PDB file of C-alpha atoms in Angstrom:
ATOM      1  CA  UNK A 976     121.634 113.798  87.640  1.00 62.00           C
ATOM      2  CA  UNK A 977     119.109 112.230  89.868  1.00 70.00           C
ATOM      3  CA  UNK A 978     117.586 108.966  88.670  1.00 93.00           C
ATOM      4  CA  UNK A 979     117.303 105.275  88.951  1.00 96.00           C
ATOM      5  CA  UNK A 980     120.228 103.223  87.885  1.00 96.00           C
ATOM      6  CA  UNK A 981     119.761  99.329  87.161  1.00 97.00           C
ATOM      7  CA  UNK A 982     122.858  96.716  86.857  1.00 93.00           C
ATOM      8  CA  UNK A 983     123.430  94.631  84.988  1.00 93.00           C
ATOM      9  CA  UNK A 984     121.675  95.327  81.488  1.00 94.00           C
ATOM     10  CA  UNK A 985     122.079  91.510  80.164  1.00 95.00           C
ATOM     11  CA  UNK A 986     122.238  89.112  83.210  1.00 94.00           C
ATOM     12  CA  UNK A 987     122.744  85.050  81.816  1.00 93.00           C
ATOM     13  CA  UNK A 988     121.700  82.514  84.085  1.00 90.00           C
ATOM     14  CA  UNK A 989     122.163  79.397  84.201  1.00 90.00           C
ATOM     15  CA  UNK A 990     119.243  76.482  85.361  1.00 88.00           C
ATOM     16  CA  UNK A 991     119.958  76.405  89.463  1.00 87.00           C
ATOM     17  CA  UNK A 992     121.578  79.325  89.910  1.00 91.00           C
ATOM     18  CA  UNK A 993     120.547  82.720  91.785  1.00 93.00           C
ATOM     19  CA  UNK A 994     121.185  85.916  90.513  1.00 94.00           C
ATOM     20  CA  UNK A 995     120.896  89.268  92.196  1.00 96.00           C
ATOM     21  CA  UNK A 996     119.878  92.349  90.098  1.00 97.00           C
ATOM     22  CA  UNK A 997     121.029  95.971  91.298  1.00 97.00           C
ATOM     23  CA  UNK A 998     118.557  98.780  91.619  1.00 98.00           C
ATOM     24  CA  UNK A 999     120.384 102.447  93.538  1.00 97.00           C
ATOM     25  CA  UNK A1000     118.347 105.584  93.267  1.00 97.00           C
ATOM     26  CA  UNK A1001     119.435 108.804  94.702  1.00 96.00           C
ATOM     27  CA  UNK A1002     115.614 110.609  94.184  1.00 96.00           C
ATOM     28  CA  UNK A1003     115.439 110.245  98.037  1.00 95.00           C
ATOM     29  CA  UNK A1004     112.412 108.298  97.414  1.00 96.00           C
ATOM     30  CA  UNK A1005     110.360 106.035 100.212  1.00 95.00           C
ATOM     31  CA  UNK A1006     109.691 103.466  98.153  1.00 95.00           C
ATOM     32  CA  UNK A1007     110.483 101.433  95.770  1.00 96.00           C
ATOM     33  CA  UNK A1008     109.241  98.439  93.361  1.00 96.00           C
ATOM     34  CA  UNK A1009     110.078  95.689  90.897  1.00 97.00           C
ATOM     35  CA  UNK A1010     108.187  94.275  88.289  1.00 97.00           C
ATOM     36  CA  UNK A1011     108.214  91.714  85.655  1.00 97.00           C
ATOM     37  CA  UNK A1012     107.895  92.507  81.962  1.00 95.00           C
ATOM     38  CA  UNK A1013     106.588  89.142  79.169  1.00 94.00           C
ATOM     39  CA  UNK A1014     106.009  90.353  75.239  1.00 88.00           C
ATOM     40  CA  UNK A1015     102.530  91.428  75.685  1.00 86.00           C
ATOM     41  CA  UNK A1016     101.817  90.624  79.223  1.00 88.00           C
ATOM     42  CA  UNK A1017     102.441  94.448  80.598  1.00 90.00           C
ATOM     43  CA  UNK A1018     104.156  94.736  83.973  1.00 94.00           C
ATOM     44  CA  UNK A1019     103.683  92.883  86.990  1.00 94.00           C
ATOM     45  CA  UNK A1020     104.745  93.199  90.547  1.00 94.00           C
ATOM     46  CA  UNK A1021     106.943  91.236  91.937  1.00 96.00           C
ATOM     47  CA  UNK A1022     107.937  93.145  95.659  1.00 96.00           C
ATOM     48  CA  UNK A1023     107.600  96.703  96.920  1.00 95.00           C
ATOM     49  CA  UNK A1024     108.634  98.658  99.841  1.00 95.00           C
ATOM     50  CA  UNK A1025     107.521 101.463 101.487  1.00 93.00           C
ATOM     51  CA  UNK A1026     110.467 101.980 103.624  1.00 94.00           C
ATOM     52  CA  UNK A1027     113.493 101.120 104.827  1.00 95.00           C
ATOM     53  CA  UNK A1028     113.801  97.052 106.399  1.00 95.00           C
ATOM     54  CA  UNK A1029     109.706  96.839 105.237  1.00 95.00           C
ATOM     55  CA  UNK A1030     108.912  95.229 101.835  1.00 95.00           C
ATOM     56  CA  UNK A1031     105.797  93.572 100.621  1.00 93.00           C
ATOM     57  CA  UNK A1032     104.708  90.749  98.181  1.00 94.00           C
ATOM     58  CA  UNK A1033     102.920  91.784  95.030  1.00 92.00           C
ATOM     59  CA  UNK A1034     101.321  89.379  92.457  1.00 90.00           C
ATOM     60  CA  UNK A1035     103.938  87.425  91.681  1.00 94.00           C
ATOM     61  CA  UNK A1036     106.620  87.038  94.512  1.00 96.00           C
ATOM     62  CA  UNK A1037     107.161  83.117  94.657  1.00 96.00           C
ATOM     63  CA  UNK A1038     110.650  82.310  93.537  1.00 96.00           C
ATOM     64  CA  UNK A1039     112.000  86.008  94.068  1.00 97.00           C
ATOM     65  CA  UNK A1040     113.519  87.875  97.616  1.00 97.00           C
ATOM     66  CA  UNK A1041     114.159  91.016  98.332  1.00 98.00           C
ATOM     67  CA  UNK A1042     116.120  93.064 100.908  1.00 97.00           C
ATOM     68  CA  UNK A1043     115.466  97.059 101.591  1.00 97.00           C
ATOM     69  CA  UNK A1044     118.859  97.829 104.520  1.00 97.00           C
ATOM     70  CA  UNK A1045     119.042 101.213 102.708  1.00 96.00           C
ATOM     71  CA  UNK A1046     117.154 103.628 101.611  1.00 97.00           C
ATOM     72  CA  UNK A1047     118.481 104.151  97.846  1.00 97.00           C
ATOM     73  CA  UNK A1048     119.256 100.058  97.667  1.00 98.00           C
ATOM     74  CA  UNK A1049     116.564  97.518  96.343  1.00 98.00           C
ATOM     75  CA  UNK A1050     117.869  94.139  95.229  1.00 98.00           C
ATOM     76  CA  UNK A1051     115.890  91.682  93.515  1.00 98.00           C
ATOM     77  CA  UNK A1052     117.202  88.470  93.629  1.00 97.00           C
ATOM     78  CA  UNK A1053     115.954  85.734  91.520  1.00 96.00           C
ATOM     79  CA  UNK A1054     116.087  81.690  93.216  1.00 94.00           C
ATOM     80  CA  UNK A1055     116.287  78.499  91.642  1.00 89.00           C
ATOM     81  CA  UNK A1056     112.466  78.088  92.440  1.00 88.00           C
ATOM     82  CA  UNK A1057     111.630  80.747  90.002  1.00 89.00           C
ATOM     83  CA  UNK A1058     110.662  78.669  87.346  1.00 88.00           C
ATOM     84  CA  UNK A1059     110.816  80.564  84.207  1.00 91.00           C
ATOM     85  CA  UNK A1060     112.656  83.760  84.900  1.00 93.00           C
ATOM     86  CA  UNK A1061     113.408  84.597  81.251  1.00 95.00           C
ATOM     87  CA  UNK A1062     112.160  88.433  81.617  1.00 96.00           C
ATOM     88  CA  UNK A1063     112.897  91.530  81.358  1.00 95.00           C
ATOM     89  CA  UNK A1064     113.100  92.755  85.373  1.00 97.00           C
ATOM     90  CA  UNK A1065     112.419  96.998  85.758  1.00 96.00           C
ATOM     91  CA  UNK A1066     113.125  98.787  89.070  1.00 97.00           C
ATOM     92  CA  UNK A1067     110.623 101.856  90.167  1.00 96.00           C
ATOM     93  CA  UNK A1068     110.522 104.097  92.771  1.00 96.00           C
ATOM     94  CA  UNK A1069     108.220 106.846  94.367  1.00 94.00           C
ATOM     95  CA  UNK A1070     108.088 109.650  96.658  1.00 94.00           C
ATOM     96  CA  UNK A1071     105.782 107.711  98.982  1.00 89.00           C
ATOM     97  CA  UNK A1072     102.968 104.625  98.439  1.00 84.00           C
ATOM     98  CA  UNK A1073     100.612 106.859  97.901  1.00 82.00           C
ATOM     99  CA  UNK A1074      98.325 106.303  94.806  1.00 82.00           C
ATOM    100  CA  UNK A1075      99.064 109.856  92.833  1.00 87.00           C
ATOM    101  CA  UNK A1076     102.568 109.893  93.044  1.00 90.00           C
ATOM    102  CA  UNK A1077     104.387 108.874  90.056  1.00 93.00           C
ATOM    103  CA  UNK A1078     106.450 106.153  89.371  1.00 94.00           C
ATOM    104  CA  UNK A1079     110.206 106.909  88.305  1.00 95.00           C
ATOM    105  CA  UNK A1080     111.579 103.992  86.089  1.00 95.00           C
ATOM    106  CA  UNK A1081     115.180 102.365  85.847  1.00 96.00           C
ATOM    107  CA  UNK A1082     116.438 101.437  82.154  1.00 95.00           C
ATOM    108  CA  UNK A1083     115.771  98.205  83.086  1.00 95.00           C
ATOM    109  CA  UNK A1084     117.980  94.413  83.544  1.00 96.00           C
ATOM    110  CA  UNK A1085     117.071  91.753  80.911  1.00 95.00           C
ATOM    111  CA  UNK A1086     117.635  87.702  82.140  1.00 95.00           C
ATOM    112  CA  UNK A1087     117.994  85.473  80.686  1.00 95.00           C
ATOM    113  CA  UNK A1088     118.393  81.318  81.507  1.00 90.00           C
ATOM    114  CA  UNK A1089     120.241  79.214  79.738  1.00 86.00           C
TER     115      UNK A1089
ATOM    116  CA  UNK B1054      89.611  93.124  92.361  1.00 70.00           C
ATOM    117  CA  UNK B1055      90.524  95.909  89.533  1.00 79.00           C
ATOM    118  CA  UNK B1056      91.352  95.203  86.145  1.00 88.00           C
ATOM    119  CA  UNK B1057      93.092  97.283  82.850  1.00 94.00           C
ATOM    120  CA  UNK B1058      91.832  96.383  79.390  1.00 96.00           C
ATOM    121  CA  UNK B1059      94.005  98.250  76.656  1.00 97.00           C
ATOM    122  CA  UNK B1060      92.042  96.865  73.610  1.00 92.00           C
ATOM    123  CA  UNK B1061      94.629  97.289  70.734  1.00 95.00           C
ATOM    124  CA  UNK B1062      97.627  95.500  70.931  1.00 95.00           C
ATOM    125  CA  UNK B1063      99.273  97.270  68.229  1.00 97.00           C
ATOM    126  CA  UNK B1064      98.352 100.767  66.115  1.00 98.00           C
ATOM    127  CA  UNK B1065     100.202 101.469  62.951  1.00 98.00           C
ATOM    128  CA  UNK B1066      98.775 105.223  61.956  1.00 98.00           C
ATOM    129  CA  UNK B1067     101.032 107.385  59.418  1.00 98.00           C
ATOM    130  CA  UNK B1068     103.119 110.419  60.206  1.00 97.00           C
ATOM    131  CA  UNK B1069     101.064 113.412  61.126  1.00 97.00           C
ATOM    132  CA  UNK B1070      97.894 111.620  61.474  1.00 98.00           C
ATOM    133  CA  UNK B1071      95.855 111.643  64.924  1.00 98.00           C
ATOM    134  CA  UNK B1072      96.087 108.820  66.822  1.00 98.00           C
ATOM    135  CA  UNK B1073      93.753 107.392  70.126  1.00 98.00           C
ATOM    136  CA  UNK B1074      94.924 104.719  72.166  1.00 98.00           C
ATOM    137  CA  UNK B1075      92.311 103.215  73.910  1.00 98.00           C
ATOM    138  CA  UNK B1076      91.579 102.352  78.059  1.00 97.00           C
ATOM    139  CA  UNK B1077      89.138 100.853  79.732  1.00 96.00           C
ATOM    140  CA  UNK B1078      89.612 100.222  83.404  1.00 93.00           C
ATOM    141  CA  UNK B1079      87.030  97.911  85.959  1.00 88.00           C
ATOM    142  CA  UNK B1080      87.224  98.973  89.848  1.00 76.00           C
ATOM    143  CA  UNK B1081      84.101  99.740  92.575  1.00 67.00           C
ATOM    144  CA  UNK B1082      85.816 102.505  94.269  1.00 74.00           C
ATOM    145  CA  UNK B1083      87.826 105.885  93.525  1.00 76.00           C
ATOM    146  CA  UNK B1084      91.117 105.702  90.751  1.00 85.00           C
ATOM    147  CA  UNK B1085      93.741 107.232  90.046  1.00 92.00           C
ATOM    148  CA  UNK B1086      94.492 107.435  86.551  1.00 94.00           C
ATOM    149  CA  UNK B1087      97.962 106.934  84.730  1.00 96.00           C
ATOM    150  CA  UNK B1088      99.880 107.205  81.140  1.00 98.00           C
ATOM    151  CA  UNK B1089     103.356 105.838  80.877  1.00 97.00           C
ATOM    152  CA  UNK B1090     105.376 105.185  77.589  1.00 97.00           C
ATOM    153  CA  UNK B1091     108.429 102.829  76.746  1.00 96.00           C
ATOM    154  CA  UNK B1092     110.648 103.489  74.193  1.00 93.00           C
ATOM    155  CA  UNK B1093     112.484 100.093  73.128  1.00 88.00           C
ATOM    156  CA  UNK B1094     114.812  98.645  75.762  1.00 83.00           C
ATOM    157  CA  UNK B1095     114.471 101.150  77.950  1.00 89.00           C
ATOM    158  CA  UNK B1096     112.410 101.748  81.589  1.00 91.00           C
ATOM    159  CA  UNK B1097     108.653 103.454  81.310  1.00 94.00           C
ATOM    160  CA  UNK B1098     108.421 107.461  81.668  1.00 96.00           C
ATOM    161  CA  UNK B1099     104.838 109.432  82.834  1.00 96.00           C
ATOM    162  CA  UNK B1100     103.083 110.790  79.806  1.00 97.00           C
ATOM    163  CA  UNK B1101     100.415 111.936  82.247  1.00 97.00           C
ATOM    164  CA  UNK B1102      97.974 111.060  84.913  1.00 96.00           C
ATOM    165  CA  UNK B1103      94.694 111.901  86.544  1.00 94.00           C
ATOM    166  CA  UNK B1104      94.030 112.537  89.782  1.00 92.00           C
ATOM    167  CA  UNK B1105      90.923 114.523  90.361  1.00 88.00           C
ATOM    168  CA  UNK B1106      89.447 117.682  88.578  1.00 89.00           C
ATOM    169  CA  UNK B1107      89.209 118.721  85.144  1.00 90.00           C
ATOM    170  CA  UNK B1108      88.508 115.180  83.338  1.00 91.00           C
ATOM    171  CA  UNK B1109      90.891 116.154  80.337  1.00 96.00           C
ATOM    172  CA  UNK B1110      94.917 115.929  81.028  1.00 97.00           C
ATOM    173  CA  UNK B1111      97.368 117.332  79.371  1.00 96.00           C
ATOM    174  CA  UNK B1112     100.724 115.815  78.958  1.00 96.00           C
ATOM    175  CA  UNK B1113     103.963 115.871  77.269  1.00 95.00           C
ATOM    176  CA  UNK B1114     105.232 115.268  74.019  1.00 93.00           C
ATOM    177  CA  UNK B1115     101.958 116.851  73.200  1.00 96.00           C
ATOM    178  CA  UNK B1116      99.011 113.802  73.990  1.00 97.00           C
ATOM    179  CA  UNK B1117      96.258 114.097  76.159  1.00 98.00           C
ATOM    180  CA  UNK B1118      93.754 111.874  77.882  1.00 98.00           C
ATOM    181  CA  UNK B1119      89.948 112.142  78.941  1.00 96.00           C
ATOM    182  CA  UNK B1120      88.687 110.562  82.197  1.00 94.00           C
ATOM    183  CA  UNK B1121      85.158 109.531  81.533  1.00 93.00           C
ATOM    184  CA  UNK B1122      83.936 108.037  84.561  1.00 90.00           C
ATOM    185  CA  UNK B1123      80.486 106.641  83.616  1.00 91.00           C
ATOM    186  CA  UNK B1124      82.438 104.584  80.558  1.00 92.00           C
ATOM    187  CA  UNK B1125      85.022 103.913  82.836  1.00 93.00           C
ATOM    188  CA  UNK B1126      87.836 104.831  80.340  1.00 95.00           C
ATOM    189  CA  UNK B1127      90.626 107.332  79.521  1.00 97.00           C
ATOM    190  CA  UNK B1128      91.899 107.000  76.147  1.00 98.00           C
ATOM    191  CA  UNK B1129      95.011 108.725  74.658  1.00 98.00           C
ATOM    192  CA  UNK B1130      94.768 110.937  71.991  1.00 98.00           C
ATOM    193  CA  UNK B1131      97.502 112.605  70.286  1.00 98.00           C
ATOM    194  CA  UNK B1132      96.092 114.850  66.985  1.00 97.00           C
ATOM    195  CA  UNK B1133      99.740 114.528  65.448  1.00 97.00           C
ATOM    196  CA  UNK B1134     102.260 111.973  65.636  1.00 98.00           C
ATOM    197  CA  UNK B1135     105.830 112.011  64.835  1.00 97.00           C
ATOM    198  CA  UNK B1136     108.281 109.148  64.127  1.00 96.00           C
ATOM    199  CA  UNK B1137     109.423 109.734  67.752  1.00 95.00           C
ATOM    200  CA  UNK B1138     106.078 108.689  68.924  1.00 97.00           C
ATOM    201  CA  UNK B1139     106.950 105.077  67.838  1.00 97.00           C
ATOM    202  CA  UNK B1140     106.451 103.316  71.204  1.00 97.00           C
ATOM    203  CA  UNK B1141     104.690 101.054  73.551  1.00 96.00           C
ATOM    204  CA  UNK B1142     102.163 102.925  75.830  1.00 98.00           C
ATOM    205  CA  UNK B1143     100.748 101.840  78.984  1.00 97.00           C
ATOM    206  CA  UNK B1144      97.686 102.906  81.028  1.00 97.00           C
ATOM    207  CA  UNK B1145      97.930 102.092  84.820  1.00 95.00           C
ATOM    208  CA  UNK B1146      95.250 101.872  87.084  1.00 92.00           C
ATOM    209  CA  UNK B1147      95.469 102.976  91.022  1.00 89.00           C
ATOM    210  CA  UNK B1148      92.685 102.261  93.391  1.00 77.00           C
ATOM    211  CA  UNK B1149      92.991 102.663  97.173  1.00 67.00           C
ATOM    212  CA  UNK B1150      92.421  99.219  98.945  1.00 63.00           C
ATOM    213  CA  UNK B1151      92.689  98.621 102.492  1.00 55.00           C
ATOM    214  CA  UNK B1152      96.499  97.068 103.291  1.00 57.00           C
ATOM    215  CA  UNK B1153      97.458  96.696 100.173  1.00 63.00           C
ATOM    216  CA  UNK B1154      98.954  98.446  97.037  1.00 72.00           C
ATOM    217  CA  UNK B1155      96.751  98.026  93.950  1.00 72.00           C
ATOM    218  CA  UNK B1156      98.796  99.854  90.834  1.00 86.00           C
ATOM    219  CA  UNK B1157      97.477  97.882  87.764  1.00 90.00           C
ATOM    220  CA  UNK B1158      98.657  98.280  84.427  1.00 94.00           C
ATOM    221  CA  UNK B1159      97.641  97.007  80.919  1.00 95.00           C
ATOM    222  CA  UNK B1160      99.239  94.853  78.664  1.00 95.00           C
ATOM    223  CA  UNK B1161     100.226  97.801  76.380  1.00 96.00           C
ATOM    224  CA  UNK B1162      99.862  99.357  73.276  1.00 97.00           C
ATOM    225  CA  UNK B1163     102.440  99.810  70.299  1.00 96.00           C
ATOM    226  CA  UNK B1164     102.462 102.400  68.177  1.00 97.00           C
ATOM    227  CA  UNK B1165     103.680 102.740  65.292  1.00 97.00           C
ATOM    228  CA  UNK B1166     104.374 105.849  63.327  1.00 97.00           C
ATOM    229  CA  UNK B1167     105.026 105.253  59.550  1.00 97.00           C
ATOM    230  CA  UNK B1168     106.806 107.776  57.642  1.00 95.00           C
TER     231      UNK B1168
END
């Protein structure tokens, strides 16, 4: 089955510590995205990349990297500067950047710091 | 800069009843028009979208939306809901942008169905 696969589901922190969240697709999609997810805030963007060794800020990239070696590999990882990074973290990719395409969702990794 | 306004946080509405969820979106230049739902725990999957043409779009799971440009909305309609339906729902906005990648969404609605 083709699809977006995110690891881990439940990722504890704790304060001062990075973590690295997994995101593999095998769509054979250009690019690729994280966001953020907050009770009632929707989604926001965190990174995205349009191709392989090329990745972008969004909206809210302090205290997060990325790296984009391969094609079906995204990792997000989340630094010590991030200062509240209690969230629910969902991985996304496309066929291209292009507006129409649609986005293809991972189940999603929830963090939380302790 | 472009903005999504979904203007109910949360719809209760009964089993078999019709249901709109409601979107009103803010940009100066063309958009592209999107749908997604979330079912609890889980990543978001395309109900539908709108790209150009006909202004109403059919989906799955049986909702549609309407594109009206001068009101600058596309609500979700759905004339009858199932217990399955019990979600949150997000509308996404798209508008080209020179350099940069502008895919808004709003702060989603949830639905739910009561039996």
């Amino acid at each position: 089955d083709g699809g977006i696969t995110q690891s881990p589901k439940y990722l504890f922190r704790k304060e001062g510590q990075n973590v690295t969240l997994s995101c593999e697709q095998n769509l054979n999609h250009d690019a690729m995205y994280w966001y953020r997810q907050d009770p009632g805030q929707g989604l926001r963007l965190i990174y995205y990349s349009q191709i392989v060794n090329d990745f972008q800020k969004g909206d809210i990239a302090e205290g997060y990297s990325v790296s984009r070696e391969k094609k079906e590999s995204f990792p997000l990882t989340v630094t010590s500067a991030q200062k509240n990074p209690t969230a629910f973290y969902l991985c996304a990719s496309s066929p291209g950047l292009a507006g129409g395409n649609t986005q293809y969702f991972g189940p999603g990794t929830r963090l939380t710091v302790l | 800069a472009q903005s999504v306004t979904q203007l109910d946080s949360q719809v209760p509405v009964f089993e078999e009843a019709p249901v709109e969820l409601r979107c009103n979106y803010s940009s100066s230049v063309s958009v592209y028009l999107f749908w997604y739902v979330q079912y609890p725990n889980q990543g978001l999957q395309l109900l539908l979208k709108y790209l150009s043409g006909s202004t109403l779009v059919k989906g799955i799971n049986g909702f549609e939306a309407e594109f009206n440009k001068s009101q600058t909305s596309f609500h979700l309609r759905k004339p009858s809901v199932h217990i399955s339906d019990t979600a949150e729902y997000f509308c996404a906005v798209f508008s080209s942008g020179a350099g940069s990648y502008q895919l808004t969404f709003g702060k989603g609605t949830k639905l739910s169905v009561i039996p």
